[in-house]
CSV table of C-alpha atoms in Angstrom, one decimal:
chain,number,residue,atom,x,y,z
A,19,MET,CA,0.0,0.0,0.0
A,20,GLU,CA,1.3,3.4,-0.9
A,21,GLN,CA,2.0,5.8,2.0
A,22,HIS,CA,1.6,9.4,1.8
A,23,THR,CA,4.1,11.6,3.7
A,24,ALA,CA,3.6,15.3,4.5
A,25,VAL,CA,6.2,17.4,2.8
A,26,ILE,CA,6.6,21.1,3.1
A,27,ASP,CA,7.4,22.9,-0.1
A,28,ARG,CA,9.6,25.7,1.3
A,29,SER,CA,9.1,27.8,-1.7
A,30,ALA,CA,5.4,28.1,-0.8
A,31,ILE,CA,6.3,29.5,2.7
A,32,GLN,CA,6.5,33.3,2.7
A,33,ASP,CA,5.7,34.8,6.0
A,34,ASP,CA,5.8,38.4,5.1
A,35,ARG,CA,4.2,38.1,1.6
A,36,ILE,CA,1.2,36.0,0.7
A,37,ALA,CA,1.9,33.7,-2.3
A,38,PRO,CA,0.4,30.4,-3.4
A,39,LYS,CA,2.9,27.9,-4.7
A,40,GLY,CA,4.0,28.6,-8.2
A,41,LYS,CA,2.0,31.8,-8.4
A,42,ASP,CA,2.5,35.5,-8.1
A,43,GLU,CA,2.1,37.1,-4.7
A,44,ILE,CA,-1.4,38.0,-3.7
A,45,ASP,CA,-0.4,41.6,-3.2
A,46,ALA,CA,-4.0,42.8,-2.0
A,47,LEU,CA,-3.9,40.4,0.9
A,48,THR,CA,-0.5,41.7,2.1
A,49,GLY,CA,-2.0,45.3,1.7
A,50,VAL,CA,-5.2,44.6,3.7
A,51,ARG,CA,-3.0,43.3,6.4
A,52,GLY,CA,-1.3,46.6,6.4
A,53,ALA,CA,-4.5,48.5,6.4
A,54,ALA,CA,-5.9,46.3,9.2
A,55,ALA,CA,-2.7,47.2,11.3
A,56,VAL,CA,-3.2,50.9,10.7
A,57,ILE,CA,-6.7,50.8,11.9
A,58,VAL,CA,-5.9,48.8,15.1
A,59,ILE,CA,-3.2,51.6,15.8
A,60,ALA,CA,-5.6,54.3,15.2
A,61,TYR,CA,-8.2,52.7,17.4
A,62,HIS,CA,-5.8,52.4,20.4
A,63,SER,CA,-4.6,55.9,19.7
A,64,TYR,CA,-7.8,57.8,19.3
A,65,PRO,CA,-10.7,55.6,20.4
A,66,ALA,CA,-13.1,58.6,20.6
A,67,ALA,CA,-11.4,61.0,18.2
A,68,ASP,CA,-13.3,63.4,15.9
A,69,PHE,CA,-11.9,62.6,12.5
A,70,PRO,CA,-13.4,64.0,9.3
A,71,TYR,CA,-15.4,62.4,6.5
A,72,GLY,CA,-16.7,59.7,8.8
A,73,ILE,CA,-13.4,58.1,9.7
A,74,SER,CA,-14.3,58.4,13.3
A,75,HIS,CA,-16.9,55.7,12.8
A,76,LEU,CA,-14.3,53.4,11.3
A,77,VAL,CA,-11.6,54.3,14.0
A,78,ALA,CA,-14.3,53.7,16.9
A,79,ARG,CA,-14.8,50.1,15.9
A,80,GLY,CA,-11.0,49.5,15.1
A,81,TYR,CA,-11.0,46.4,17.2
A,82,LEU,CA,-12.8,44.6,14.4
A,83,ALA,CA,-9.6,44.9,12.3
A,84,VAL,CA,-8.2,42.1,14.6
A,85,ASP,CA,-11.1,39.8,13.4
A,86,ILE,CA,-9.8,40.5,9.7
A,87,PHE,CA,-6.4,39.3,10.9
A,88,PHE,CA,-7.8,36.2,12.4
A,89,VAL,CA,-9.8,35.4,9.1
A,90,LEU,CA,-6.6,36.2,7.0
A,91,SER,CA,-4.5,34.0,9.2
A,92,GLY,CA,-6.8,31.0,8.8
A,93,PHE,CA,-6.8,31.6,5.0
A,94,VAL,CA,-3.0,31.8,4.9
A,95,MET,CA,-2.4,28.8,7.0
A,96,ALA,CA,-4.7,26.8,4.7
A,97,LEU,CA,-2.9,28.1,1.6
A,98,THR,CA,0.5,27.5,3.0
A,99,TYR,CA,0.3,24.4,5.0
A,100,GLY,CA,-3.1,22.7,4.3
A,101,ARG,CA,-1.8,20.0,2.1
A,102,MET,CA,0.7,18.8,4.8
A,103,PHE,CA,-2.3,17.5,6.8
A,104,ARG,CA,-4.5,16.1,4.0
A,105,ASP,CA,-4.0,12.5,5.0
A,106,GLY,CA,-3.9,13.2,8.7
A,107,VAL,CA,-1.6,14.5,11.4
A,108,THR,CA,2.0,13.0,11.6
A,109,ALA,CA,4.6,13.8,14.3
A,110,PRO,CA,7.2,15.1,11.7
A,111,ALA,CA,4.6,17.4,10.0
A,112,PHE,CA,3.2,18.6,13.4
A,113,PHE,CA,6.4,19.5,14.7
A,114,THR,CA,7.7,21.1,11.6
A,115,PHE,CA,4.5,23.1,11.3
A,116,LEU,CA,4.7,24.4,15.0
A,117,MET,CA,8.4,25.3,14.5
A,118,ARG,CA,7.7,27.3,11.4
A,119,ARG,CA,5.1,29.3,13.4
A,120,VAL,CA,7.5,29.7,16.4
A,121,ALA,CA,10.0,30.9,14.0
A,122,ARG,CA,7.4,33.5,12.7
A,123,LEU,CA,6.1,34.7,16.1
A,124,TYR,CA,8.7,34.2,18.7
A,125,PRO,CA,11.9,36.0,18.0
A,126,LEU,CA,10.6,39.6,18.1
A,127,TYR,CA,8.0,38.6,20.7
A,128,ILE,CA,10.4,37.2,23.2
A,129,CYS,CA,13.0,39.9,22.6
A,130,PHE,CA,10.5,42.6,23.3
A,131,LEU,CA,9.0,40.8,26.4
A,132,ALA,CA,12.7,40.3,27.8
A,133,LEU,CA,13.4,44.0,27.2
A,134,ARG,CA,10.3,45.1,29.1
A,135,ILE,CA,11.1,42.8,32.1
A,136,ALA,CA,14.7,43.9,32.2
A,137,TYR,CA,13.6,47.6,32.1
A,138,SER,CA,11.0,47.1,34.8
A,139,LEU,CA,13.4,45.4,37.1
A,140,ALA,CA,16.4,47.7,36.4
A,141,VAL,CA,14.6,51.1,36.8
A,142,TYR,CA,11.9,50.2,39.3
A,143,GLY,CA,12.9,46.9,41.0
A,144,SER,CA,9.4,45.5,40.4
A,145,LEU,CA,7.0,44.0,37.8
A,146,GLN,CA,4.1,46.0,39.5
A,147,VAL,CA,4.5,49.5,38.3
A,148,PRO,CA,1.3,51.3,37.7
A,149,ASN,CA,2.1,54.3,35.6
A,150,GLY,CA,5.7,53.8,34.3
A,151,TRP,CA,6.1,53.9,30.6
A,152,PHE,CA,7.4,50.7,29.2
A,153,ALA,CA,7.5,49.1,32.7
A,154,MET,CA,5.1,46.3,33.6
A,155,ASN,CA,2.1,46.4,35.9
A,156,LEU,CA,1.2,42.6,36.5
A,157,PRO,CA,-1.3,41.4,39.1
A,158,LEU,CA,0.5,38.1,39.5
A,159,PRO,CA,4.1,38.7,38.3
A,160,ILE,CA,5.5,35.2,38.4
A,161,LYS,CA,2.5,33.6,36.9
A,162,ASP,CA,1.9,36.4,34.2
A,163,VAL,CA,5.5,36.2,33.1
A,164,ILE,CA,5.7,32.5,32.7
A,165,ALA,CA,2.4,32.4,30.7
A,166,ASN,CA,3.5,35.2,28.5
A,167,ILE,CA,7.0,33.5,27.9
A,168,PHE,CA,5.2,30.5,26.6
A,169,MET,CA,2.6,32.5,24.7
A,170,ILE,CA,-0.4,30.9,26.6
A,171,GLN,CA,-1.5,34.0,28.4
A,172,SER,CA,-4.7,34.4,26.6
A,173,TRP,CA,-5.9,30.8,26.9
A,174,GLY,CA,-7.9,32.0,30.0
A,175,VAL,CA,-4.7,32.0,31.9
A,176,ALA,CA,-3.2,35.4,32.6
A,177,LYS,CA,-2.9,39.0,31.6
A,178,ALA,CA,-1.0,39.9,28.4
A,179,VAL,CA,2.2,41.8,29.3
A,180,THR,CA,2.1,43.8,26.1
A,181,THR,CA,-1.7,44.2,25.5
A,182,PRO,CA,-1.9,43.6,21.8
A,183,THR,CA,0.0,40.2,22.3
A,184,TRP,CA,-3.4,38.7,23.6
A,185,SER,CA,-4.3,38.1,19.9
A,186,ILE,CA,-0.9,36.4,19.3
A,187,SER,CA,-1.5,34.1,22.1
A,188,THR,CA,-4.9,33.1,20.7
A,189,GLU,CA,-3.5,32.5,17.3
A,190,TRP,CA,-0.8,30.3,18.9
A,191,GLY,CA,-3.6,28.3,20.4
A,192,ALA,CA,-5.3,28.1,16.9
A,193,TYR,CA,-2.1,26.6,15.4
A,194,PHE,CA,-2.4,23.7,17.8
A,195,VAL,CA,-5.9,22.9,16.6
A,196,PHE,CA,-5.2,23.7,12.9
A,197,PRO,CA,-3.5,20.3,11.9
A,198,PHE,CA,-6.5,18.4,13.3
A,199,ILE,CA,-9.2,20.3,11.4
A,200,VAL,CA,-7.7,21.7,8.2
A,201,GLY,CA,-7.8,18.3,6.4
A,202,GLY,CA,-11.5,17.8,7.0
A,203,ILE,CA,-12.5,21.4,6.1
A,204,LEU,CA,-10.5,21.6,2.8
A,205,PHE,CA,-10.6,18.1,1.5
A,206,ARG,CA,-13.8,16.2,3.0
A,207,ARG,CA,-17.3,16.4,1.6
A,208,PRO,CA,-19.2,19.7,1.6
A,209,ALA,CA,-21.3,18.6,4.6
A,210,TYR,CA,-18.2,18.6,6.7
A,211,ALA,CA,-17.5,22.3,5.7
A,212,MET,CA,-21.0,23.3,6.4
A,213,LEU,CA,-20.8,21.9,10.0
A,214,SER,CA,-17.5,23.8,10.3
A,215,LEU,CA,-19.3,27.0,9.2
A,216,LEU,CA,-22.0,26.4,11.7
A,217,ALA,CA,-19.4,25.9,14.5
A,218,ALA,CA,-17.4,29.0,13.4
A,219,ALA,CA,-20.7,31.1,13.5
A,220,ALA,CA,-21.4,29.6,16.9
A,221,LEU,CA,-18.1,30.7,18.3
A,222,ILE,CA,-18.4,34.2,17.0
A,223,VAL,CA,-22.0,34.6,18.4
A,224,ALA,CA,-20.9,33.1,21.8
A,225,ALA,CA,-17.9,35.4,22.0
A,226,GLY,CA,-20.1,38.3,21.3
A,227,ALA,CA,-22.8,37.3,23.9
A,228,LEU,CA,-20.4,36.5,26.6
A,229,THR,CA,-18.6,39.8,26.6
A,230,GLY,CA,-21.7,41.2,28.2
A,231,TYR,CA,-21.0,39.1,31.4
A,232,ASP,CA,-17.2,39.3,31.9
A,233,GLY,CA,-17.1,42.5,33.9
A,234,MET,CA,-14.9,44.3,31.5
A,235,HIS,CA,-15.4,47.5,29.4
A,236,HIS,CA,-16.1,46.9,25.7
A,237,ASN,CA,-16.7,49.2,22.8
A,238,GLY,CA,-18.6,46.4,21.1
A,239,ALA,CA,-19.7,42.9,21.4
A,240,LEU,CA,-16.6,41.4,19.9
A,241,ASP,CA,-14.2,43.7,21.6
A,242,ALA,CA,-13.0,40.7,23.6
A,243,TYR,CA,-9.3,41.1,24.7
A,244,ASP,CA,-8.8,40.0,28.3
A,245,GLY,CA,-7.1,36.6,28.1
A,246,ARG,CA,-7.9,35.7,31.7
A,247,THR,CA,-11.2,34.6,30.3
A,248,PHE,CA,-11.6,32.1,27.4
A,249,ILE,CA,-13.7,34.6,25.3
A,250,PRO,CA,-10.8,36.0,23.2
A,251,MET,CA,-9.9,32.2,22.2
A,252,LEU,CA,-13.5,31.8,21.1
A,253,ARG,CA,-13.3,34.9,19.0
A,254,CYS,CA,-10.0,33.8,17.5
A,255,LEU,CA,-11.0,30.2,16.8
A,256,GLY,CA,-14.3,31.4,15.0
A,257,GLY,CA,-12.4,33.9,12.7
A,258,PHE,CA,-9.7,31.4,12.1
A,259,THR,CA,-12.1,28.7,11.0
A,260,PHE,CA,-14.0,31.2,8.8
A,261,GLY,CA,-10.5,31.9,7.2
A,262,LEU,CA,-10.0,28.1,6.4
A,263,LEU,CA,-13.5,27.9,4.9
A,264,THR,CA,-12.7,30.9,2.9
A,265,TYR,CA,-9.7,29.1,1.4
A,266,ARG,CA,-11.9,26.2,0.5
A,267,LEU,CA,-14.1,28.6,-1.4
A,268,TYR,CA,-11.0,30.1,-3.1
A,269,GLN,CA,-10.3,26.6,-4.6
A,270,TRP,CA,-13.8,26.4,-6.0
A,271,PRO,CA,-13.9,27.9,-9.6
A,272,PRO,CA,-17.4,29.4,-9.4
A,273,ALA,CA,-16.5,31.2,-6.2
A,274,LYS,CA,-13.5,32.6,-7.8
A,275,ARG,CA,-15.6,33.9,-10.8
A,276,LEU,CA,-18.2,35.5,-8.4
A,277,ALA,CA,-15.6,37.1,-6.2
A,278,ALA,CA,-13.7,38.5,-9.4
A,279,SER,CA,-16.9,40.1,-10.5
A,280,GLY,CA,-16.8,43.3,-8.4
A,281,ILE,CA,-18.7,41.9,-5.3
A,282,GLY,CA,-15.7,42.9,-3.1
A,283,TRP,CA,-16.8,46.6,-3.6
A,284,THR,CA,-20.2,45.5,-2.1
A,285,ALA,CA,-18.6,43.8,0.8
A,286,LEU,CA,-16.4,46.9,1.5
A,287,ALA,CA,-19.5,49.2,1.1
A,288,TYR,CA,-21.5,46.9,3.5
A,289,ILE,CA,-18.9,47.2,6.1
A,290,MET,CA,-18.7,51.1,5.9
A,291,LEU,CA,-22.5,51.3,6.0
A,292,CYS,CA,-22.9,49.0,9.0
A,293,LEU,CA,-20.2,51.2,10.8
A,294,VAL,CA,-21.9,54.5,10.0
A,295,LEU,CA,-25.2,53.0,11.2
A,296,HIS,CA,-23.7,51.6,14.4
A,297,LEU,CA,-25.0,48.0,13.6
A,298,PRO,CA,-23.9,45.1,15.8
A,299,ASP,CA,-20.5,43.5,15.2
A,300,GLN,CA,-22.0,40.1,14.5
A,301,VAL,CA,-23.9,41.8,11.6
A,302,ILE,CA,-20.7,43.1,10.1
A,303,TYR,CA,-18.7,40.1,10.5
A,304,PRO,CA,-19.8,37.9,7.6
A,305,ALA,CA,-18.4,40.6,5.2
A,306,PHE,CA,-14.9,39.9,6.5
A,307,PRO,CA,-14.4,36.4,4.8
A,308,LEU,CA,-16.1,37.8,1.8
A,309,LEU,CA,-13.6,40.7,1.5
A,310,VAL,CA,-10.7,38.3,2.0
A,311,LEU,CA,-12.0,36.0,-0.7
A,312,CYS,CA,-12.6,38.8,-3.2
A,313,LEU,CA,-9.1,40.3,-2.6
A,314,ALA,CA,-7.5,37.0,-3.1
A,315,CYS,CA,-9.3,36.4,-6.4
A,316,ASP,CA,-9.9,39.9,-7.8
A,317,LYS,CA,-7.5,41.6,-10.2
A,318,GLY,CA,-9.6,44.6,-10.6
A,319,ALA,CA,-9.7,48.1,-9.1
A,320,LEU,CA,-10.2,46.9,-5.5
A,321,ALA,CA,-7.2,44.5,-5.6
A,322,LYS,CA,-5.2,47.4,-7.1
A,323,LEU,CA,-6.3,49.7,-4.1
A,324,PHE,CA,-5.1,47.3,-1.5
A,325,SER,CA,-1.9,46.5,-3.6
A,326,TRP,CA,-0.7,50.1,-3.1
A,327,LYS,CA,3.0,49.8,-2.2
A,328,PRO,CA,2.9,51.7,1.0
A,329,LEU,CA,0.0,49.5,2.2
A,330,MET,CA,1.9,46.4,1.1
A,331,GLN,CA,5.0,47.5,2.9
A,332,LEU,CA,3.0,48.1,6.1
A,333,GLY,CA,1.5,44.6,5.5
A,334,VAL,CA,5.2,43.2,5.5
A,335,LEU,CA,6.0,45.0,8.7
A,336,SER,CA,2.4,44.5,10.4
A,337,TYR,CA,3.5,42.0,12.9
A,338,THR,CA,6.4,44.0,14.1
A,339,ILE,CA,4.4,47.3,14.4
A,340,TYR,CA,1.5,45.4,15.9
A,341,VAL,CA,3.8,44.0,18.7
A,342,ILE,CA,5.3,47.4,19.6
A,343,HIS,CA,2.6,50.0,18.9
A,344,ASN,CA,0.9,50.0,22.2
A,345,VAL,CA,4.1,51.1,23.9
A,346,TRP,CA,5.0,53.4,21.1
A,347,ILE,CA,1.8,55.2,21.5
A,348,GLY,CA,2.8,56.1,25.1
A,349,LEU,CA,6.1,57.4,23.8
A,350,VAL,CA,4.6,60.0,21.5
A,351,HIS,CA,1.6,60.7,23.8
A,352,TRP,CA,2.9,64.3,24.4
A,353,LEU,CA,2.4,65.1,20.8
A,354,ILE,CA,-1.2,63.8,20.8
A,355,LYS,CA,-1.9,65.8,23.9
A,356,HIS,CA,-0.3,69.1,23.1
A,357,LEU,CA,-1.0,69.6,19.4
A,358,PRO,CA,-4.8,70.3,19.9
A,359,SER,CA,-3.9,73.5,21.8
A,360,THR,CA,-2.3,75.0,18.8
A,361,MET,CA,-4.5,74.0,15.8
A,362,PRO,CA,-8.0,72.6,15.2
A,363,THR,CA,-8.6,69.3,16.9
A,364,ALA,CA,-9.2,67.4,13.6
A,365,VAL,CA,-6.0,68.7,12.0
A,366,ALA,CA,-4.1,68.0,15.2
A,367,GLN,CA,-5.4,64.4,15.5
A,368,THR,CA,-4.6,63.8,11.9
A,369,MET,CA,-1.0,65.2,12.1
A,370,SER,CA,-0.3,63.0,15.3
A,371,ALA,CA,-1.7,60.0,13.6
A,372,VAL,CA,0.4,60.3,10.5
A,373,PHE,CA,3.5,61.0,12.7
A,374,LEU,CA,2.6,57.9,14.8
A,375,ILE,CA,2.5,55.7,11.7
A,376,ALA,CA,5.6,57.2,10.1
A,377,SER,CA,7.6,56.7,13.2
A,378,LEU,CA,6.3,53.1,13.8
A,379,TYR,CA,7.3,52.4,10.2
A,380,VAL,CA,10.8,53.5,10.8
A,381,VAL,CA,11.3,51.6,14.1
A,382,GLY,CA,9.3,48.7,12.7
A,383,SER,CA,11.6,48.5,9.7
A,384,PHE,CA,14.7,48.4,11.8
A,385,LEU,CA,13.3,45.7,14.2
A,386,HIS,CA,12.0,43.7,11.2
A,387,HIS,CA,15.4,43.6,9.5
A,388,TRP,CA,17.6,43.2,12.6
A,389,VAL,CA,15.6,41.2,15.0
A,390,GLU,CA,12.6,39.5,13.3
A,391,VAL,CA,14.1,38.1,10.2
A,392,PRO,CA,17.5,36.9,11.6
A,393,GLY,CA,15.7,35.5,14.6
A,394,ARG,CA,13.3,33.8,12.3
A,395,THR,CA,16.2,32.2,10.2
A,396,ILE,CA,17.9,30.9,13.4
A,397,VAL,CA,14.7,29.3,14.7
A,398,ARG,CA,14.0,27.7,11.4
A,399,ARG,CA,17.4,26.1,11.1
A,400,MET,CA,17.1,24.8,14.7
A,401,GLY,CA,13.7,23.4,14.0
A,402,ASP,CA,14.8,21.8,10.6
A,403,ARG,CA,17.6,20.0,12.4
A,404,ALA,CA,15.4,18.9,15.3
A,405,ALA,CA,12.7,17.7,12.9
A,406,GLU,CA,15.2,15.0,11.7
A,407,TYR,CA,14.7,13.1,15.1
A,408,PHE,CA,10.9,12.7,14.0
A,409,ARG,CA,11.6,11.2,10.6
A,410,PRO,CA,11.4,7.5,10.2
A,411,ARG,CA,14.9,5.8,9.8
A,412,PRO,CA,15.1,3.2,7.0
A,413,ARG,CA,15.1,-0.3,8.4
A,414,PRO,CA,18.2,-2.4,7.6
A,415,PRO,CA,17.4,-5.4,5.1
A,416,VAL,CA,16.6,-8.7,6.7
A,417,LEU,CA,18.9,-11.4,5.4
A,418,SER,CA,17.2,-14.7,5.0
A,419,ARG,CA,19.0,-17.9,5.9
A,420,GLY,CA,19.1,-20.6,3.4
């Protein structure tokens, strides 16, 4: 009987740019990742700002851009690694996949975490510093630090040391689930995909409902971020599963033709209309997988809009600037605070936002090239060497006695 082994085609693994095997990069998906990062940064900087042209409505619900990240992550994982687990989960494939994700997430993450721990201890002698910039204020320092080191803080365990990393922790959890569900979602009968669709929808509805009972402040039903509850994990797993299902549609020619017909503009207009009308998060959510599908398939004006080079470059740097942006906002807070006293509020807020993005771009570029990329290379090499221990060894021939 023929045995199928999971093999990674390394040419298909592109962490910063999204490209299927043997095809050109899907520029628009890299660009939408950059746009989502900008929206999250604006939301954390100006949650109640008065921007012109209705931009305030977009910024006020900017937490929903994280859900686009979750959907996009599921899509990219299916595109890049889905075939590794078509015939089931093997130890070599599982280990190699996880090490690839560690290489992507961990080098910058652990360097930034270590820097904050060292700063807090060196300057304040404590990990419980209420108002110190760059310092930590952890309720349970030992437990919180250990959970954050292993990226399990948002599995209902602890507080995220750097607030935005709650979503990185939940994605890390989704990666452990991915090998066991992707084969069924992508390659089994449509009925299995339909059940997965219902499960994903149930997770999103449950996350939105449970935020009303967790005792936290939320700007909307899906604004679930405190990893000390399991709600953020539900939110991530729902979006991640929608991304896997979106990739299954991406492989279906009729869906590709429909997505390339201009329906992406409708999805984008629907999102903006829902934001202006203050409709519930769960009503907006179905447009996110549709937008990702359309951007993956479309070669028209919408794809060109999101393929704009500055957006694409922000997409390449999106992980770096996402990790550091919350701390960076504190560093430039003086600008956000004092500019409105010298000019109209809308102009001041717009200028400070531009400065914030520009400075994040410079710092993010430095960290990307000198920390993230070299660290990723080192971890990948370590993972490739360690993976050899999981590979089956050829058995020596059995000599028969005559």
